[in-house]
Backbone as JSON Lines, residues from 0, in Angstrom:
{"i":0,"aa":"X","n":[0.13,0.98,10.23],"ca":[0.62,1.34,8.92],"c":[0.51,0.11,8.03]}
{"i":1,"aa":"X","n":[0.09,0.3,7.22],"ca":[-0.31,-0.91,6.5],"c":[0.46,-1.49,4.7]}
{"i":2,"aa":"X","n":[0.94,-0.35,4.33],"ca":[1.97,-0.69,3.8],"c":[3.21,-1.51,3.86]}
{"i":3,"aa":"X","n":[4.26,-2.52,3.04],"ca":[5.52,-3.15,4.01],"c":[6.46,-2.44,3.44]}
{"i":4,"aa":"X","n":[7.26,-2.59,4.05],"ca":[8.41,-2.11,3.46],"c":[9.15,-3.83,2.56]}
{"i":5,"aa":"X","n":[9.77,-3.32,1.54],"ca":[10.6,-4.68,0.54],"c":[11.53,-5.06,1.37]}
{"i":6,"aa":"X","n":[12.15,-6.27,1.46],"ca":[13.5,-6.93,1.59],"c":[14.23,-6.22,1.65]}
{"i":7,"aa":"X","n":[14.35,-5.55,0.15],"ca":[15.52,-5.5,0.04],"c":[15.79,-3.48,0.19]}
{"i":8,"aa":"X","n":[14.67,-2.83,1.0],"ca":[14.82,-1.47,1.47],"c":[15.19,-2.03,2.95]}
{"i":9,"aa":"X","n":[14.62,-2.6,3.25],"ca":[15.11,-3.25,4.89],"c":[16.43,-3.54,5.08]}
{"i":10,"aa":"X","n":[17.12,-4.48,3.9],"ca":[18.18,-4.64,4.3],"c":[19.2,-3.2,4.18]}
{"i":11,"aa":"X","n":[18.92,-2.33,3.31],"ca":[19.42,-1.13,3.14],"c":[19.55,-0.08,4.63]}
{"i":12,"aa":"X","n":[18.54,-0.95,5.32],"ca":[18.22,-0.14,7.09],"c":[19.44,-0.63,7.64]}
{"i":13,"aa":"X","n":[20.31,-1.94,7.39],"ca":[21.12,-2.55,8.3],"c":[22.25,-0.94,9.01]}
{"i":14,"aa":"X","n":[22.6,-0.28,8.52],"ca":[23.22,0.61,9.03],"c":[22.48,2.1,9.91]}
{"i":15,"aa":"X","n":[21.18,1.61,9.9],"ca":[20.59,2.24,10.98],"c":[20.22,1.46,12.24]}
{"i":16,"aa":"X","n":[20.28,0.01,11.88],"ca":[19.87,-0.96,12.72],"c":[20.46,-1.92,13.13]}
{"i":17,"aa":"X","n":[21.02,-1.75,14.08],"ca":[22.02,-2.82,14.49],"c":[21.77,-4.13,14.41]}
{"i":18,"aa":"X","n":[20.48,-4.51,15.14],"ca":[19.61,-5.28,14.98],"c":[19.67,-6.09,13.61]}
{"i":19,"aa":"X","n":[19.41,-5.58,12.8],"ca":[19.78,-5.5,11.05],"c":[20.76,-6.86,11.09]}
{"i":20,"aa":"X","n":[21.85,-6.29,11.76],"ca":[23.02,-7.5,10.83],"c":[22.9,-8.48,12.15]}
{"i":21,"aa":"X","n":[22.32,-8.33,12.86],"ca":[22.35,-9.99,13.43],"c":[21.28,-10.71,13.28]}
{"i":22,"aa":"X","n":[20.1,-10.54,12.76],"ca":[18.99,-11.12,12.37],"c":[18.64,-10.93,10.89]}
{"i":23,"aa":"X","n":[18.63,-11.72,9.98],"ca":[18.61,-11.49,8.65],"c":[17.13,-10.84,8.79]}
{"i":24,"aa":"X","n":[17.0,-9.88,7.45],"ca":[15.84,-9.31,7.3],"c":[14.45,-10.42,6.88]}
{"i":25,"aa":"X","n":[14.88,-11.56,5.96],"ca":[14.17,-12.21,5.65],"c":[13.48,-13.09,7.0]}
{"i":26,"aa":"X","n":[14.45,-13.07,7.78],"ca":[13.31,-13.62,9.31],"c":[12.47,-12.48,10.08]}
{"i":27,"aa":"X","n":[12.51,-11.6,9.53],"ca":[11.74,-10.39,10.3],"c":[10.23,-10.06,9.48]}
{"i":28,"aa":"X","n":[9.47,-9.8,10.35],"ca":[8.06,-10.08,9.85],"c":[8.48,-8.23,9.22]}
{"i":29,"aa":"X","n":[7.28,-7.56,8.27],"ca":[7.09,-7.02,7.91],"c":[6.71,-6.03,8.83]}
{"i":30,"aa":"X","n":[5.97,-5.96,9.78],"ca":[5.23,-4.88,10.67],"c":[6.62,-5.23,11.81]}
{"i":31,"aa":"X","n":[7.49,-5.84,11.91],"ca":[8.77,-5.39,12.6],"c":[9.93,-4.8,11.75]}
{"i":32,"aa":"X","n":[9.77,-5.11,10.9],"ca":[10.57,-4.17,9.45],"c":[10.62,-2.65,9.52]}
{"i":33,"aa":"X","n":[8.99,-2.43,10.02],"ca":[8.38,-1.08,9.6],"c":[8.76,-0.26,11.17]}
{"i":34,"aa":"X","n":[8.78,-1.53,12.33],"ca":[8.95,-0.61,13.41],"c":[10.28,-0.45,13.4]}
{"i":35,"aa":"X","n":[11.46,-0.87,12.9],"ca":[12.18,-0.71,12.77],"c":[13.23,0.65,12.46]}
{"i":36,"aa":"X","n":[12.35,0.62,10.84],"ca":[12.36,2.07,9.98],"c":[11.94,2.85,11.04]}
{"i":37,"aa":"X","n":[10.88,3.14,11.85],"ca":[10.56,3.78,12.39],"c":[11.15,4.63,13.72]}
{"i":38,"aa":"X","n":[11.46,3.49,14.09],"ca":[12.17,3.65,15.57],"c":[13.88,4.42,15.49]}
{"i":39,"aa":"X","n":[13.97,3.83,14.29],"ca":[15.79,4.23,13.94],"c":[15.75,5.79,13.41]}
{"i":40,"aa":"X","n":[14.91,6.31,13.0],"ca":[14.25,7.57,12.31],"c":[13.93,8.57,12.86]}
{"i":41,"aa":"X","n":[12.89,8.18,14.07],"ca":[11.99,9.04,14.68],"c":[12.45,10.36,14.81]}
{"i":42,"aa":"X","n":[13.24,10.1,15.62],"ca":[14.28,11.63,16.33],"c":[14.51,12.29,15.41]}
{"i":43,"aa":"X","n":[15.01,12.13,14.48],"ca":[15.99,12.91,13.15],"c":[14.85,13.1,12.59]}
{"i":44,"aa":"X","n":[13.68,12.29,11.85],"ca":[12.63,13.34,11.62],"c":[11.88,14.42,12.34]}
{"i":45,"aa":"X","n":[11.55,13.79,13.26],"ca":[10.6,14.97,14.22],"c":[11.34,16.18,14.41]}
{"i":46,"aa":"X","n":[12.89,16.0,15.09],"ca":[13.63,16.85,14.93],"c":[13.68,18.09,13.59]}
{"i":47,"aa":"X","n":[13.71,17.39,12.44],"ca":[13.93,17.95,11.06],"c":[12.02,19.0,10.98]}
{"i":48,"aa":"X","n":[11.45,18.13,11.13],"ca":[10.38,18.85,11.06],"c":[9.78,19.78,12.06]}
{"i":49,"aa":"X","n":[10.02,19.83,13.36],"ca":[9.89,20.72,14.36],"c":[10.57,21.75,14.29]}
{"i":50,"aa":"X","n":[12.37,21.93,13.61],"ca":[12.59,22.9,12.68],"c":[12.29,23.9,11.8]}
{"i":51,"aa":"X","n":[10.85,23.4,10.87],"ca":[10.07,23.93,10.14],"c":[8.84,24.53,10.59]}
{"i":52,"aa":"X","n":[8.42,23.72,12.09],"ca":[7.16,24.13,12.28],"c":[7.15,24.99,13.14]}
{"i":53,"aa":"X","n":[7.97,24.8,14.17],"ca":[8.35,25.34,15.41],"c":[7.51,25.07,16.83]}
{"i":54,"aa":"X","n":[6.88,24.43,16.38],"ca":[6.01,23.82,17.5],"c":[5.73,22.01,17.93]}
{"i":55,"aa":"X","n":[5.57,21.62,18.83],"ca":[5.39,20.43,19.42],"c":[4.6,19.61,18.89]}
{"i":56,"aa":"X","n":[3.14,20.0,19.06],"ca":[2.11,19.54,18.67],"c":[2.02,19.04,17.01]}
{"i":57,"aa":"X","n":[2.24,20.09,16.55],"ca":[2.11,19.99,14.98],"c":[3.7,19.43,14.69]}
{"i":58,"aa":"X","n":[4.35,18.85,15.21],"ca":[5.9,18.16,15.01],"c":[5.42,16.9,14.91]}
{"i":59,"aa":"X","n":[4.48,16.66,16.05],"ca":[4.51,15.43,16.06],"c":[3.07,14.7,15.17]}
{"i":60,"aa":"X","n":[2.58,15.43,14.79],"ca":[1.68,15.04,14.02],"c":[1.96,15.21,12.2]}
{"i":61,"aa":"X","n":[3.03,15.4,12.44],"ca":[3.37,15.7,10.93],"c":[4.75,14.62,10.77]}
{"i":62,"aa":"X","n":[5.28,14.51,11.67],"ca":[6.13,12.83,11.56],"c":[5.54,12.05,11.8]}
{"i":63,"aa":"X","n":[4.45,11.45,12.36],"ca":[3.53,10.67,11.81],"c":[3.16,10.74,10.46]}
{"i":64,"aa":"X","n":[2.56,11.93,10.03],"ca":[2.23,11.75,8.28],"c":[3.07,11.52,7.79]}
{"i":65,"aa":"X","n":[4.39,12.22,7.46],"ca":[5.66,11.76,7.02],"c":[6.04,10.03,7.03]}
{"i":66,"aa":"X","n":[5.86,9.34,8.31],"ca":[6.36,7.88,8.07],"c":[5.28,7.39,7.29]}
{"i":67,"aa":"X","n":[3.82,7.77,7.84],"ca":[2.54,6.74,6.92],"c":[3.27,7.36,5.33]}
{"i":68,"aa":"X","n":[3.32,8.09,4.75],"ca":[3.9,8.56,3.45],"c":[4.79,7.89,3.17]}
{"i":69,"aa":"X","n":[5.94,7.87,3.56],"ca":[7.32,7.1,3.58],"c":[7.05,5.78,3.31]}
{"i":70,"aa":"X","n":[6.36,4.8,4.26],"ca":[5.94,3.8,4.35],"c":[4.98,2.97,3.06]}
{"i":71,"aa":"X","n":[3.46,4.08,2.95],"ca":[3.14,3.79,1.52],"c":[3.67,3.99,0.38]}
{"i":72,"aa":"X","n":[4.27,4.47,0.01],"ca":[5.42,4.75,-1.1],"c":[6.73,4.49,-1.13]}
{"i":73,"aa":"X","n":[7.16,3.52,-0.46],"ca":[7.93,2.47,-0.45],"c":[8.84,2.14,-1.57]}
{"i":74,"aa":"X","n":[7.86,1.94,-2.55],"ca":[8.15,1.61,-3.93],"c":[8.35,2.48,-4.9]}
{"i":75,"aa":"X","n":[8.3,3.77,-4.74],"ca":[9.18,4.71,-5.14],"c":[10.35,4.6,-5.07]}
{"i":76,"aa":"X","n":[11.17,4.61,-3.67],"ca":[12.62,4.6,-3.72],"c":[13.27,3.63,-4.7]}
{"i":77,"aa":"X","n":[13.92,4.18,-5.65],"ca":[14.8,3.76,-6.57],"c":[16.4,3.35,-5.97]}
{"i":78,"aa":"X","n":[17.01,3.96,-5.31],"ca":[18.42,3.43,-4.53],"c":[17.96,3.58,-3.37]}
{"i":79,"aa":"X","n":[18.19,1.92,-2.74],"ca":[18.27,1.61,-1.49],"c":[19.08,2.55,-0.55]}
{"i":80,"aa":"X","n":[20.37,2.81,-1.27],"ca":[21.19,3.55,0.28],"c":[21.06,5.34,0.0]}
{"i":81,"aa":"X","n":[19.75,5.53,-0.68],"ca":[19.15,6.66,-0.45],"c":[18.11,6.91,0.29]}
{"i":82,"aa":"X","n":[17.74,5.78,0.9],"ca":[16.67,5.85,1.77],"c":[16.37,7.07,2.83]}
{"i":83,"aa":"X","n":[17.71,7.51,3.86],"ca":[17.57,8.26,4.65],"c":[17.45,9.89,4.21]}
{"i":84,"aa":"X","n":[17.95,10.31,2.79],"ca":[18.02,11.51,2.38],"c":[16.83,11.52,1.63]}
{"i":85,"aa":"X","n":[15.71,10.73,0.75],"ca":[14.29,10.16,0.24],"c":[13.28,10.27,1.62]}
{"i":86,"aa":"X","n":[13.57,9.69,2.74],"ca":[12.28,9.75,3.79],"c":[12.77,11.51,4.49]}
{"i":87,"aa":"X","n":[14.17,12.22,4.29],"ca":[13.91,13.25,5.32],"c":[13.47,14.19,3.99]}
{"i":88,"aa":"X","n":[13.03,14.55,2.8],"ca":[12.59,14.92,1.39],"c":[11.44,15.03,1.55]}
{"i":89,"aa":"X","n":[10.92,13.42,2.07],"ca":[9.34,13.01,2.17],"c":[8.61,14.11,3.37]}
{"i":90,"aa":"X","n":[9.61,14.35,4.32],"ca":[9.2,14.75,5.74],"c":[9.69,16.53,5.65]}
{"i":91,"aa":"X","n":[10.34,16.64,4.71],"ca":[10.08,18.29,4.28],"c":[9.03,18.83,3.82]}
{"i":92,"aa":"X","n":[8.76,17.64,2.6],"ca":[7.62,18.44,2.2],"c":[6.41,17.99,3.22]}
{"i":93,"aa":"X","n":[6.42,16.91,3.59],"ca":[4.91,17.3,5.04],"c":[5.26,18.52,5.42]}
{"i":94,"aa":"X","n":[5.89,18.57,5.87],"ca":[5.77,20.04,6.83],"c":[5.93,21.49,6.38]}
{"i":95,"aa":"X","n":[6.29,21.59,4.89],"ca":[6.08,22.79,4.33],"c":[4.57,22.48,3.31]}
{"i":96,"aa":"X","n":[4.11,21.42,3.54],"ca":[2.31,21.53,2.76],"c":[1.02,21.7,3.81]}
């Protein structure tokens, strides 16, 4: 994924990431930023979208599109501690397009 996520959406992760408050974000490389977002997420999206799809295959290939989306458009999110209700938005509409 080649997009980063900002500082200061990362630090907005600290309450998905425990990790978060014992390592400042600013020492965390960018592509650990992103696995981050990712890893803290996964479930609750795939979940959210396997809901919609009803199937496995296409669950998991559509939370993949969902994070690459999430990820490049980054800079959309306007409030940080909207992040989690903005990426599961992002991951509705994958899976109803």
């Amino acid at each position: 994924m080649e997009a980063a996520l900002e500082i200061g959406v990362a630090q907005s992760l600290a309450e998905y990431c425990p990790l978060m408050e014992i390592v400042p974000a600013a020492a965390l490389t960018e592509q650990q930023l992103q696995d981050q977002f990712v890893q803290q997420n996964l479930r609750r999206i795939f979940l959210q979208i396997y809901r919609i799809v009803g199937n496995v295959p296409d669950a998991q290939d559509l939370t993949q599109e969902a994070f690459i989306k999430a990820l490049q458009r980054h800079e959309q999110l306007k409030d940080d501690a909207k992040a989690a209700h903005w990426l599961s938005r992002i991951a509705t509409n994958t899976a109803l397009d």
